[in-house]
Every structure is written in C-alpha cells, then in structure tokens.
Coordinates of C-alpha atoms and ligand atoms in Angstrom, one line a residue:
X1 CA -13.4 0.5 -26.6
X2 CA -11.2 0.3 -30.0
X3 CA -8.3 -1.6 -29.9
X4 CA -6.5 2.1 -30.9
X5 CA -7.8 3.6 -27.5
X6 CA -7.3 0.6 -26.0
X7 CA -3.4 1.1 -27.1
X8 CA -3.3 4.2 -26.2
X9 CA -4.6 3.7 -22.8
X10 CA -1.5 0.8 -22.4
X11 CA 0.8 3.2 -23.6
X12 CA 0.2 5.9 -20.9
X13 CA -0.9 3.4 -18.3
X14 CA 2.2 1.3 -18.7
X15 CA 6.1 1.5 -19.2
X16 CA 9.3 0.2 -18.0
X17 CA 9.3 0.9 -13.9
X18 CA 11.9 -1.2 -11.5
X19 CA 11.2 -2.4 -8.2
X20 CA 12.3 0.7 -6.0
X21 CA 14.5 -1.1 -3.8
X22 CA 16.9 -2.1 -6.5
X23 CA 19.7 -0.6 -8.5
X24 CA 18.7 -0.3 -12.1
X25 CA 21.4 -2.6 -13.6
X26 CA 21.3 -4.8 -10.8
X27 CA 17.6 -6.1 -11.7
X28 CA 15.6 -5.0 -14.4
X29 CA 11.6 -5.9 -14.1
X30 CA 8.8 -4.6 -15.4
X31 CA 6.1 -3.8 -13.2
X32 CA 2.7 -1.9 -13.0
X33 CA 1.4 1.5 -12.2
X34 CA 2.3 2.7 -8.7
X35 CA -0.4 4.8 -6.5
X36 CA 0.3 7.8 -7.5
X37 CA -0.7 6.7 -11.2
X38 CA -3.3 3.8 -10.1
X39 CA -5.7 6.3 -8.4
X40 CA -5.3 5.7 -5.0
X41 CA -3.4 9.2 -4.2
X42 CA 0.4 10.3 -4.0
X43 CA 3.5 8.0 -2.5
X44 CA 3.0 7.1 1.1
X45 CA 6.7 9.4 2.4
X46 CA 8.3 8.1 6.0
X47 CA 10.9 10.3 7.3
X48 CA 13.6 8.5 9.6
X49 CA 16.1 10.7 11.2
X50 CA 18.6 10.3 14.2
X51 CA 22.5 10.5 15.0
X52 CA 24.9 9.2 13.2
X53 CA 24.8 4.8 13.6
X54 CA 21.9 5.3 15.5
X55 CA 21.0 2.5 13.6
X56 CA 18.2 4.5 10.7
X57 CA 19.2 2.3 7.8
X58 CA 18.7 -1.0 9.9
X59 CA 15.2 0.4 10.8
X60 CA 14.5 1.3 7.4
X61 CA 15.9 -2.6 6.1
X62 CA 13.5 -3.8 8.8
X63 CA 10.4 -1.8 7.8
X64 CA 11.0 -3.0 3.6
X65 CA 12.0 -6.3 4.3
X66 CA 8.1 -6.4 6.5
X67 CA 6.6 -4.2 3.4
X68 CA 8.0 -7.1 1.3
X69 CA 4.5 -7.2 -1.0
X70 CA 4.6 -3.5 -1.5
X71 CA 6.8 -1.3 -4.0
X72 CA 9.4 0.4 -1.2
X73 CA 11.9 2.9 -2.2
X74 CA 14.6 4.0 0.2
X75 CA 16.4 7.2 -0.2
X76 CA 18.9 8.1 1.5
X77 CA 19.9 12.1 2.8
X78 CA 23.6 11.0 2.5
X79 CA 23.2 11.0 -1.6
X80 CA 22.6 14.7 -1.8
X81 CA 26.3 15.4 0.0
X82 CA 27.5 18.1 -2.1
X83 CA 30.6 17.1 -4.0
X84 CA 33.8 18.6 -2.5
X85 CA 36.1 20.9 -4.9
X86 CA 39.5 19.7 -4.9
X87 CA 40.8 21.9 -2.4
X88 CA 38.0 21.0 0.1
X89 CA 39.1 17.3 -0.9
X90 CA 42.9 18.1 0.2
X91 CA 41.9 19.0 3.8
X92 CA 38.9 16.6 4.2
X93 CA 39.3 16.2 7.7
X94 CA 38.0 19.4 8.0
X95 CA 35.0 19.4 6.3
X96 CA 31.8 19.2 8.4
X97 CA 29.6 16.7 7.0
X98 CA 27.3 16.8 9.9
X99 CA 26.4 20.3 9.0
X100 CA 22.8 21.2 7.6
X101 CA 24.6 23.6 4.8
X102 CA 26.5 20.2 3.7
X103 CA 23.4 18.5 1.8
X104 CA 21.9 19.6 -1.5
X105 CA 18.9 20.1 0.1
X106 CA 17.3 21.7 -3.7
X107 CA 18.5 18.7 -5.5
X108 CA 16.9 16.4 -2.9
X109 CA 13.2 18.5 -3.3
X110 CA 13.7 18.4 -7.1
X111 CA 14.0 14.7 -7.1
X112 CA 11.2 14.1 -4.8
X113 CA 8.9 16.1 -6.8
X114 CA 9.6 14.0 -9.6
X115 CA 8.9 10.8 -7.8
X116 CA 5.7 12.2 -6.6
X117 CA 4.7 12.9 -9.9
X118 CA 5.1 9.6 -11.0
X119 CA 8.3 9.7 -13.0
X120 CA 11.8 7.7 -12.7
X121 CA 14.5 9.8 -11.1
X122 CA 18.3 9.5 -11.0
X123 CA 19.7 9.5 -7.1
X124 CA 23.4 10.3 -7.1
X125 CA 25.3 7.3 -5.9
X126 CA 27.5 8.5 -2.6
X127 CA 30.9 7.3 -1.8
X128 CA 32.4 8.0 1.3
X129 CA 35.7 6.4 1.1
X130 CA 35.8 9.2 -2.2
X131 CA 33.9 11.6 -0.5
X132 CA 32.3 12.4 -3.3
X133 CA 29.1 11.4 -5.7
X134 CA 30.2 8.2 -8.3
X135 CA 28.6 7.4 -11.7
X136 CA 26.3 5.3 -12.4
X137 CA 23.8 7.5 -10.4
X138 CA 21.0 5.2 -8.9
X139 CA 17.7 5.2 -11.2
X140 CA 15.0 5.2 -9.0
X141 CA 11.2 4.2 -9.9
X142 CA 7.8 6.0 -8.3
X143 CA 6.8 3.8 -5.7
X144 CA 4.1 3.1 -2.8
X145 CA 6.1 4.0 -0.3
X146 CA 9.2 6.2 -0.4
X147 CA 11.8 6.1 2.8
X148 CA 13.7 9.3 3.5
X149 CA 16.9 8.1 6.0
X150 CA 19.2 11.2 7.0
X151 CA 21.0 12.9 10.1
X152 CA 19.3 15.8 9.1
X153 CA 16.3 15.2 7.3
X154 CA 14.2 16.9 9.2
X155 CA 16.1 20.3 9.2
X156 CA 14.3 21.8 6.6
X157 CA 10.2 22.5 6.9
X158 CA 10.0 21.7 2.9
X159 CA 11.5 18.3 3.3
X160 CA 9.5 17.7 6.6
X161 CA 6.1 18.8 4.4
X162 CA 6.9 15.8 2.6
X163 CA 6.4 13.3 5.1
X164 CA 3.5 11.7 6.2
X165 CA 5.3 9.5 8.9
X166 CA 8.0 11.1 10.9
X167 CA 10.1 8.5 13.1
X168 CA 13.3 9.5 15.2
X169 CA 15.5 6.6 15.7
X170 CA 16.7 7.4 19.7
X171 CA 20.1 5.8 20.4
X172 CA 22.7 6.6 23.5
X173 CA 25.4 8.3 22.4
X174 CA 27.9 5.9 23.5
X175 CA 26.3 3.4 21.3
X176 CA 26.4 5.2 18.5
X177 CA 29.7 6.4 19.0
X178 CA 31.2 2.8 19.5
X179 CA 29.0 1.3 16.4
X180 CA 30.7 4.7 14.2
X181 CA 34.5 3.5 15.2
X182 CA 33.7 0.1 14.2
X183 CA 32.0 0.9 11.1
X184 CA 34.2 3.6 9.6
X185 CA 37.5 1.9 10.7
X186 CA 36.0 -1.7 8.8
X187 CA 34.2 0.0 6.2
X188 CA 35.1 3.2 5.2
X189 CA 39.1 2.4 5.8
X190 CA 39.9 5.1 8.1
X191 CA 42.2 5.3 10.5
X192 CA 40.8 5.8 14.7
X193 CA 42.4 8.7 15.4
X194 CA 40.6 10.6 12.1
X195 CA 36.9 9.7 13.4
X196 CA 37.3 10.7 17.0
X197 CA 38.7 13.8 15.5
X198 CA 36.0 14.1 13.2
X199 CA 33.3 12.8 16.4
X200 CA 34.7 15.7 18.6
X201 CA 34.8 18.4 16.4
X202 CA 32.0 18.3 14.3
X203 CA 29.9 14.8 14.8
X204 CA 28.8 15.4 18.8
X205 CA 28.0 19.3 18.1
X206 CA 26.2 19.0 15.2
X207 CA 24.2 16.4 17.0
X208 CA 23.3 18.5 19.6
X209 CA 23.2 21.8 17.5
X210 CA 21.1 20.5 14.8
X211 CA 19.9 16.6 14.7
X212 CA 18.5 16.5 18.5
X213 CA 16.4 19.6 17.9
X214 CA 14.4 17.8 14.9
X215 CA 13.3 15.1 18.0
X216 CA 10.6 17.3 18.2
X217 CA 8.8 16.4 15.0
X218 CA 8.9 13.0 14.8
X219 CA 5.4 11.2 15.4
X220 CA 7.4 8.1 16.7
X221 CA 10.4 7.7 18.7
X222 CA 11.8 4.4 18.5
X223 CA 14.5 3.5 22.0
X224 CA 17.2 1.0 20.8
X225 CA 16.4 1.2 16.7
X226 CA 16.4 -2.1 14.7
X227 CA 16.4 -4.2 18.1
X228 CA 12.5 -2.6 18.7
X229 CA 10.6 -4.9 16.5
X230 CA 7.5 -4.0 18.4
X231 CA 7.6 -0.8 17.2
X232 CA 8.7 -2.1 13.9
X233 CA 5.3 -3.9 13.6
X234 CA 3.3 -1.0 14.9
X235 CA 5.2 1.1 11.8
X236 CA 4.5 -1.5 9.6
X237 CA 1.0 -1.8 10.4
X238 CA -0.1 1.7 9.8
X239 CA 1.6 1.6 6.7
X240 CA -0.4 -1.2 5.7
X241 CA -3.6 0.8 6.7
X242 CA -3.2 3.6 4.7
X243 CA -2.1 1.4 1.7
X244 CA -4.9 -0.1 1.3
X245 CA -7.5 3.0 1.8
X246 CA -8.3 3.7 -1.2
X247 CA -9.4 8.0 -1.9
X248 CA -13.5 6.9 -1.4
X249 CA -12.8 5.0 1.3
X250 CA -12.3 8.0 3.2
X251 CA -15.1 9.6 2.6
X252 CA -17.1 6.2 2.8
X253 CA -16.0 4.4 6.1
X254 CA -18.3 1.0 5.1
X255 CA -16.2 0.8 1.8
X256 CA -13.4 -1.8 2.5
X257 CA -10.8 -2.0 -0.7
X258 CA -9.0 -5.7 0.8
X259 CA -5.5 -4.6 0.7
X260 CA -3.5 -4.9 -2.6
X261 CA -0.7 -7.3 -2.6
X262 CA 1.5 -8.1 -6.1
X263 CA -0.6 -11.8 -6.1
X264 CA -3.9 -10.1 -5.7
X265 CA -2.4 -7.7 -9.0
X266 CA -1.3 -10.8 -11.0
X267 CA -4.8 -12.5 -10.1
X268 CA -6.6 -9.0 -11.5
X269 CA -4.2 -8.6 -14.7
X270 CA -5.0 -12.3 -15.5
X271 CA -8.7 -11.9 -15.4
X272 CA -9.1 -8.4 -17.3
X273 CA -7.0 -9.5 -20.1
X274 CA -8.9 -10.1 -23.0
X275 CA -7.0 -12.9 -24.0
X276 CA -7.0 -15.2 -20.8
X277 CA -9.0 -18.7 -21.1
X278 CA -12.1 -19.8 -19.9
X279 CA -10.4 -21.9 -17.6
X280 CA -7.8 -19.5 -16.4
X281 CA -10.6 -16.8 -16.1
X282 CA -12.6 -19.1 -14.0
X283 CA -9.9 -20.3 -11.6
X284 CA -8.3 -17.1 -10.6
X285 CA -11.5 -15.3 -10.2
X286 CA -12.7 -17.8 -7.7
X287 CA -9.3 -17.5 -5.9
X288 CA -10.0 -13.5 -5.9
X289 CA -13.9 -14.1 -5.2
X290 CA -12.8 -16.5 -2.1
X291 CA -10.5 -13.1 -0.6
X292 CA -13.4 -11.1 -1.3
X293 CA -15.7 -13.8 0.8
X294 CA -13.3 -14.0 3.8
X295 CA -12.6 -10.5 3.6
X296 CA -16.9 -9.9 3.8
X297 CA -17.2 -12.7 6.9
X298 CA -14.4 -10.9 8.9
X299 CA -17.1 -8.1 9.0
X300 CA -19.9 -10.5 10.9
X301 CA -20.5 -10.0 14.6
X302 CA -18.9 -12.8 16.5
X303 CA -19.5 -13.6 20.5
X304 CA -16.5 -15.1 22.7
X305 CA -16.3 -19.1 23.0
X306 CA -14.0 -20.8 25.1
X307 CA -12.9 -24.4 24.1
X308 CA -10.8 -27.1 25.9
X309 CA -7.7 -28.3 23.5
X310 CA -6.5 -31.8 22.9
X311 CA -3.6 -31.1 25.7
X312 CA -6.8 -29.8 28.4
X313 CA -6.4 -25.9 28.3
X314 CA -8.9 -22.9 27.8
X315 CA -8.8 -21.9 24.0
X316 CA -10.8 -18.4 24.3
X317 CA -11.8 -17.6 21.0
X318 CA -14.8 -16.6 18.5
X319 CA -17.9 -18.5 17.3
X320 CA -19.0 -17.3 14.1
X321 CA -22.0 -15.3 13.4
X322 CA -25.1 -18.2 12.9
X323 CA -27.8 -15.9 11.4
X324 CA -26.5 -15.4 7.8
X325 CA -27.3 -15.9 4.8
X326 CA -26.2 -15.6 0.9
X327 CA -28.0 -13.3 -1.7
X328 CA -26.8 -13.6 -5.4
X329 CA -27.7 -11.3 -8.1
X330 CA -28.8 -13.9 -11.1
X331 CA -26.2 -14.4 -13.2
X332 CA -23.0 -13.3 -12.3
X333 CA -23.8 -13.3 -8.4
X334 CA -23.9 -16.9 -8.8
X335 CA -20.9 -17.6 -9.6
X336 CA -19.6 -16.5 -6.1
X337 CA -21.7 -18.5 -4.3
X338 CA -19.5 -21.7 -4.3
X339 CA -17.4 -19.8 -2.4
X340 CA -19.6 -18.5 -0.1
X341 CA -20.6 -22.3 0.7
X342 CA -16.8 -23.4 0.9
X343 CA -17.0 -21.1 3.9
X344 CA -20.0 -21.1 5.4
X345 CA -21.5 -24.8 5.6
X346 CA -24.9 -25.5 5.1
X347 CA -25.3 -21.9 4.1
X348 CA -28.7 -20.4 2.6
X349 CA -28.7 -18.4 -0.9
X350 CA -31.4 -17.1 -1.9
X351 CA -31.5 -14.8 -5.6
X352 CA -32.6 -11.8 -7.2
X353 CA -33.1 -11.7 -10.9
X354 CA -32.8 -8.0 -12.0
X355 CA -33.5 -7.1 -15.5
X356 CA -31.1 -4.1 -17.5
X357 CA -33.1 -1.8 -20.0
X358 CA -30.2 0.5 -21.2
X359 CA -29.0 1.7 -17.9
X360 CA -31.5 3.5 -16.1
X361 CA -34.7 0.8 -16.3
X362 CA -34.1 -1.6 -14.3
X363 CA -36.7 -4.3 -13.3
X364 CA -36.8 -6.5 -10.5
X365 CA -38.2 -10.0 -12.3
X366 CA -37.2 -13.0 -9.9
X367 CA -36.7 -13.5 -6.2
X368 CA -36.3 -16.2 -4.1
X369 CA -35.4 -15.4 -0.4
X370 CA -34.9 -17.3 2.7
X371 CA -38.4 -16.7 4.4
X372 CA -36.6 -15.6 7.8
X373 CA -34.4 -13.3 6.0
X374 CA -35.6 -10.5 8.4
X375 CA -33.0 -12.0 11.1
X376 CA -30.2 -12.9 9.0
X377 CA -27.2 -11.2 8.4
X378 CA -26.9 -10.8 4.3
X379 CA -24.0 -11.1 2.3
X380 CA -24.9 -9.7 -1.2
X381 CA -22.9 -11.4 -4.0
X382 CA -22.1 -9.4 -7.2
X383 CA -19.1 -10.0 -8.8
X384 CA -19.2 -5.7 -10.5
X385 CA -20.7 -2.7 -8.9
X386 CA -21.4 -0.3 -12.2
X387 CA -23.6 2.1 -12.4
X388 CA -25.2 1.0 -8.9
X389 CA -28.2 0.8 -9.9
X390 CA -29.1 -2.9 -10.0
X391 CA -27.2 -2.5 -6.7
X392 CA -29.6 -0.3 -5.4
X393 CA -33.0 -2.1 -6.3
X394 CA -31.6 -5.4 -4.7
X395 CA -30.7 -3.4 -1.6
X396 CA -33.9 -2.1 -1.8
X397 CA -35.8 -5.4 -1.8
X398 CA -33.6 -6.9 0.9
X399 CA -35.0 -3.4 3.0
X400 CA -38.3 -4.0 2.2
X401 CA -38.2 -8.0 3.0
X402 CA -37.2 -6.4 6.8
X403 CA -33.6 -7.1 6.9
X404 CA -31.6 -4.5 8.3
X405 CA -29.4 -1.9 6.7
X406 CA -26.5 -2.7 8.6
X407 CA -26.8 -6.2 8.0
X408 CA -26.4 -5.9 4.8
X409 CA -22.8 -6.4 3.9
X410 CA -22.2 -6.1 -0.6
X411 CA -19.2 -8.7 -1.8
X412 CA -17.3 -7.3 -5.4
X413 CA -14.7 -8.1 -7.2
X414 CA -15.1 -4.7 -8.6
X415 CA -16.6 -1.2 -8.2
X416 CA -17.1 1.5 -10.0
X417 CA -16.5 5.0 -7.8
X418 CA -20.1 6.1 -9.9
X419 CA -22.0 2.7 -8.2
X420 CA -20.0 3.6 -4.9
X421 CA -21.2 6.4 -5.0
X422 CA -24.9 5.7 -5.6
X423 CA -24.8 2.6 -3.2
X424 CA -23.2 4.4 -0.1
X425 CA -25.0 7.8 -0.9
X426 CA -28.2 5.9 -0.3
X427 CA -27.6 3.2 1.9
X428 CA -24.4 4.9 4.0
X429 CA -25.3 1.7 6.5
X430 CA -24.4 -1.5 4.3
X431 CA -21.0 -1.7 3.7
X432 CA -19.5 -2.5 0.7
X433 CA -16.3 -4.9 0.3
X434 CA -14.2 -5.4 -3.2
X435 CA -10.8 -6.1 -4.3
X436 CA -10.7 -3.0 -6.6
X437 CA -11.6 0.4 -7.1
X438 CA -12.2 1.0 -11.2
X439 CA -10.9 3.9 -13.2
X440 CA -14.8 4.7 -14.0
X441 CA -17.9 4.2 -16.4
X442 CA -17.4 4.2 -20.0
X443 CA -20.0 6.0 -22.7
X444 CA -22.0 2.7 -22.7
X445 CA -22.2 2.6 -18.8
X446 CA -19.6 -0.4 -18.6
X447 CA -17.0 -0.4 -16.3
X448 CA -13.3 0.4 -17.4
X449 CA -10.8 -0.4 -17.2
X450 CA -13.3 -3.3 -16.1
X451 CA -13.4 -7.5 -17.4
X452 CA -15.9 -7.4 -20.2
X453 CA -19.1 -9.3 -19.5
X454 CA -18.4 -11.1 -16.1
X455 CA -21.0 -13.7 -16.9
X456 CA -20.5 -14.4 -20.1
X457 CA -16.9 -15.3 -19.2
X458 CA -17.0 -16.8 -16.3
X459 CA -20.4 -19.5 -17.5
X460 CA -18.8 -19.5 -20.9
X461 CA -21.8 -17.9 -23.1
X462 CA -19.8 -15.4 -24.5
X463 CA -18.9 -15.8 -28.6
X464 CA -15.7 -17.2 -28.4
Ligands
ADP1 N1 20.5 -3.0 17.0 C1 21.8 -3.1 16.6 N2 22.6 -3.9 17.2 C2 23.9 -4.0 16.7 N3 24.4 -3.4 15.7 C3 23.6 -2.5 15.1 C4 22.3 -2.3 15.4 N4 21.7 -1.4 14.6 C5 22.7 -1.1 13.8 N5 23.8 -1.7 14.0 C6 25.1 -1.5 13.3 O1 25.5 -0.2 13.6 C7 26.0 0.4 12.4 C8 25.2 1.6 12.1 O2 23.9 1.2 11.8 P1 23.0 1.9 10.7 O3 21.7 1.3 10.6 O4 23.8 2.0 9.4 O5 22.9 3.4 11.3 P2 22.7 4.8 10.6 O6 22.0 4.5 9.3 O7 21.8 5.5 11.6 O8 24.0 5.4 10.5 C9 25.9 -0.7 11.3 O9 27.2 -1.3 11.2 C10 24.9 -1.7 11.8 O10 25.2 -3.0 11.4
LIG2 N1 32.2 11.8 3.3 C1 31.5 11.6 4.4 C2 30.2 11.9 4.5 C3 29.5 11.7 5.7 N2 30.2 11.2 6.8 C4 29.5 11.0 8.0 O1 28.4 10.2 7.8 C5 27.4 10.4 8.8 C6 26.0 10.3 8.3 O2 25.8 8.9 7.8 P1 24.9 8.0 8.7 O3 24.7 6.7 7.8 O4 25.5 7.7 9.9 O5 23.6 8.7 8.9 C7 27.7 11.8 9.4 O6 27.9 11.7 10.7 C8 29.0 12.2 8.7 O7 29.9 12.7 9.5 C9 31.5 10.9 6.7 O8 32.1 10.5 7.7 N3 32.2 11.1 5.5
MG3 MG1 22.4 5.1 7.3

C-alpha cells in the first residue's frame, strides 16, 4: 500500500478519542478505534435501573472499576432532566422529578445514536443543587461498553431496545429512603423536611407507579446493590465474554479471538508499525506468541490429579494433556516454537515446508513429523492465517498422517476473516486460536491492516 493510502487509512482509522469514563478537560488521551469502528460490532449497552439510592451508581462504579482494561462509558438518565423555566424553578418543591415526562427522553436517544455510530457526543452536565443542566457539558467518547444508570431508564421500549444487559438494582425501601436523607441533606444542601416532602409526594408514588413496573425487564436482579459482589463478578464476566467474541466467532464456535486488553493493543500497535526495530519486533511478538500458546494449551483435554501439599492436604487438580506435539509451518511457524517449548518441556515439533506460487499454487516440499503423530494432540504454529490456503494443505497433511480433526488445534497471531473462512469452512473440527481478527486481504493477497513479511522481520532477512 502507498504511503498516501496508507495516510488516508490513519486518518479515518484514527483521531482524538478520551477514555469514556473521564471528563474531557479532566484527562485528555489519545486512544484507538473502539468496537464499533474496529470490526467487532456495535457498543456492548447495560441498562441499570432501580429506586432512588438504591445504590445503581455504586453498582455501576463496581462493574468499571472490574472492566478496568476495557473502554467504559457511564451515562447517567439524570443528565437528560429537562431544564426548569424560571417559574418552575420558583416553586421547585413541586416539581416531580421522579416522573417519566421529566427526562428528555429524545435528547437521550439522539446522543446514543451518535455514540453507536462511533462519534464523540456532548452529555449535559446535571446539577441538582441548581436544578438545572451546567456548562461545560461532558464530551463523551464511543466506547466498548456504554452504562445507562437511571430511575427510569427502562420506561421507554426505544431506550430498553438499546440494551443488551438489563439489571435492576432491588433495594428495601427503608434503605433507600434512609441512604436519600443522608445524601441529599450532606450533598445536595437541603433541608429534612424538603425531602420527606418531596419522598411522600412524589418519590414513593412514582416508585411504585412507574420504576417497580420496569422490574419486569431486567435480565438480573441484584438484592442489596454494590454489597453483591457475586453478582458483580457474574456481570462482569459475561461482559468479558461477549467482548472478546469477535462477529466470526459466532458463526465459527472453534474460533477463539484471546480477549483484547489495552497491553495486548500496545503489544499489536508495536509490532505492525513499520518503524519498530528488530529487536522490539522480536520481543513483543514472543510476548504475544506466548498468550497465543497458553491461550492454545488451555484448549487440551486434562484428567483430574490429586496431590498432597507441603502442609499434608489433598490438592485436587489437572494433569496436563501428555500426547502432544508441535507443528510449525517453515519459516515463520518457527519462530513460535520457542514458546511452545517454554511451556511444554521436552515437547516434539515437527515441520511442514510449504511453497507459495502467487496465491493459489501452493506446494507441499518438506515434512518432518513425529512418527506417532496419529495419537498426539497437534498444535499448529503459524504466526498469519491469509488466504488459508497454506493453512489448508498443512491441515490436510496432518489428516492424512492420521491425526484427528479435532486434535488439531491452529495458534496465530493473526487471521484473516478470508483464511477463517477457508480453514473453518473445511475443517469446522480444528479450532483456530489468534490474538486478532484482520481488516481483510489486500489486491496482492497480503493481509491488512497486517505486519508486513512476518519472517522477514522477525529472522531479520528483510532489506533493512
Ligand atoms: N451497599 C451500600 N452500603 C452503604 N451505602 C451505600 C451502599 N450503596 C450505596 N450507598 C450509598 O447510598 C447513596 C446512594 O447510592 P447510589 O449508588 O448513588 O444510588 P443511586 O445511584 O441508585 O441513587 C450514596 O451515598 C452511596 O454512597
Ligand atoms: N433536581 C433534582 C433532580 C432529581 N432529583 C431526585 O434524584 C433522584 C434520582 O437520582 P438517583 O441518583 O437517586 O437515581 C430522583 O428520585 C429525584 O427525585 C432531585 O431530588 N432533584
Ligand atoms: Mg445514581
């Protein structure tokens, strides 16, 4: 690719984002693209309703402080208030915030398209000792994950559409009622006979008119809010899941994507920059080949061992899978074989040499395979999964040689949809593991966005 495409590709790939969970001015960063623009599908939306101090913002604090590796936004219902007119202001004690017809619900749909679409939005910035919206507004990047936190947010079906998650935080009533006289009298500066006014009249109906009625469509109800750290975990754990499925693993289930984190980013933006060192190069794609290698062994079959510790208990545990054994496409397999052995001791490789002509010819030359490889287990080492091709002919021998499809488990750094395609359409048995999912196949069959020749970098036989 020209170094013109190439720019324009940065320029629409990149720009200035900010970590969703912080105000604009507080902490400029620059970071990547977020799902919605890296391929891997729209923002991940949770929905956390319940009363009033029920305790939905410490759930939500919970759930981003466990996200911590992910891009997290948190948006709260309260933002879209809509801004009182003065005379509304003058007798504010009887306005009913607690009311669905209080919230800008449009505004709140408008900015969440936006987000969805992948562009900065501004969230207005409530007040509630002013009762009304101040400026600066928050700015508010695209992001992984997006929280929704409101009393009402479930009222309305377009809002609910939104969400992929649905949790109700469930707290008594005296709780919350005790936790709102301590938090409006400290915080918010009012006095106590204005909130059990305001709890009486319009906080306890609306609750039962409006909020409790949305119970119904939450997917998780959590008893006691932020003290629940079980369910916390449970949250937290799904979310994880579904970040890290990437589009084809859905409609491959042996395709594993290893879960993105912001080190495993920085390890993939050092190694596809053109101008990273040999050395660099090297080092941080054997830290990402090693992930890729433990990520592959997890997938082994294991029997249950039980061991007696130093201090004379029962361990019960795992012994790892004994039949295995390492393949390595000649060249660039090779260069995850040291990991392989860092892992598995005394491990046998064996390798396949196959040759490209253009795309489409390809010729097995070389191959030197454990003679027993029938029994083994087979981890398959290529660094990129292209075109699948070469993919496909080693696959093929390893079939041929008698070792089982579903033994056969393929390690990448890389993968093209097009070779995941060809590999899992043929083989829907092996399973495939990588640390990421490519944009596609370029005009000359490379992979893009891609790291050049892996080979030549990583042995050091390219010009430079
Ligand atoms: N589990 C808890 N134990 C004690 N105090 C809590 C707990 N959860 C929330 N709070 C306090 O109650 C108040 C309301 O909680 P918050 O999470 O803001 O509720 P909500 O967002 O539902 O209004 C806050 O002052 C918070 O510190
Ligand atoms: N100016 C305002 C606006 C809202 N409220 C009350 O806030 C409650 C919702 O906030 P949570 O963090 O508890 O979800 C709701 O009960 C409103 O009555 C207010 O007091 N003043
Ligand atoms: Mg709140």
């Amino acid at each position: 690719m020209g170094s013109r495409a190439a720019e324009e590709r940065m320029e629409k790939s990149t720009g200035v984002h900010f970590s969703g969970l912080r105000l604009e001015e507080d902490h400029p960063t620059t970071s990547s693209a977020t799902a919605a623009q890296n391929g891997r599908g729209e923002p991940f939306v949770i929905g956390v309703a319940g009363g009033a101090s029920s305790g939905k913002t410490t759930v939500c604090d919970m759930i981003i402080e466990q996200l911590h590796d992910q891009r997290v936004v948190l948006i709260n219902q309260e933002s879209f208030y809509h801004n009182l007119s003065e005379e509304e202001l003058t007798q504010v004690d009887d306005y009913n915030f607690d009311h669905p017809d209080a919230f800008d619900t449009e505004k709140l749909l408008y900015c969440m398209e936006n987000l969805k679409h992948g562009h900065v939005v501004d969230i207005p910035n409530y007040d509630f000792r002013a009762n009304k919206s101040i400026l600066p507004a928050r700015k508010v990047n695209p992001s992984d994950v997006i929280i929704l936190e409101g009393i009402l947010i479930f009222h309305d079906p377009r809002v609910r559409d939104l969400m992929s998650m649905k949790i109700f935080v469930d707290t008594d009533a005296d709780v919350r009622l005790a936790r709102r006289i301590r938090r409006d009298t400290v915080e918010k500066g009012r006095d106590i006979g204005t909130v059990l006014d305001q709890y009486s009249k319009f906080v306890k109906p609306a609750f039962d008119d409006f909020i409790l009625p949305t119970k119904k469509y939450a997917d998780i109800i959590i008893p006691r809010g932020g003290d629940n750290h079980v369910a916390i975990d449970l949250i937290v754990q799904h979310i994880c899941t579904k970040l890290g499925q990437h589009d084809l693993c859905k409609i491959y289930p042996n395709l594993y994507v290893i879960q993105s984190t912001f080190q495993i980013r920085g390890m993939h933006t050092l190694i596809r920059d053109a101008q990273t060192t040999k050395h660099d190069f090297i080092f941080y794609s054997d830290r990402l080949i090693r992930l890729v290698v433990e990520h592959g062994l997890g997938h082994l079959p294991f029997t249950e061992k039980q061991v007696i510790t130093p201090t004379g208990s029962v361990y019960t545990g795992v012994e790892f899978c004994k039949r295995l054994c390492g393949v390595s496409v000649i060249r660039s397999g090779e260069s995850m074989e040291n990991a392989l052995r860092a892992c598995c001791k005394g491990i046998k490789i064996g390798k396949i040499l196959i040759h490209r002509e253009g795309d489409n010819g390809q010729q097995l030359i070389y191959q030197n395979l454990p003679k027993d490889i029938s029994d083994r287990h087979v981890l398959l080492l290529d660094p990129i999964l292209g075109t699948g091709n070469s993919a496909v002919q080693a696959i093929a021998l390893l079939l041929q040689k008698g070792v089982q499809e579903a033994n056969i488990i393929f390690l990448n750094l890389i993968s093209a949809p097009q070779g995941v395609h060809v590999v899992c359409k043929r083989f829907p048995r092996i399973k495939i593991v990588t640390s990421e999912i490519e944009f596609g196949l370029n005009d000359d069959f490379r992979v893009i966005p891609g790291m050049g020749e892996f080979g030549d970098r990583y042995f050091g036989t390219d010009d430079d």
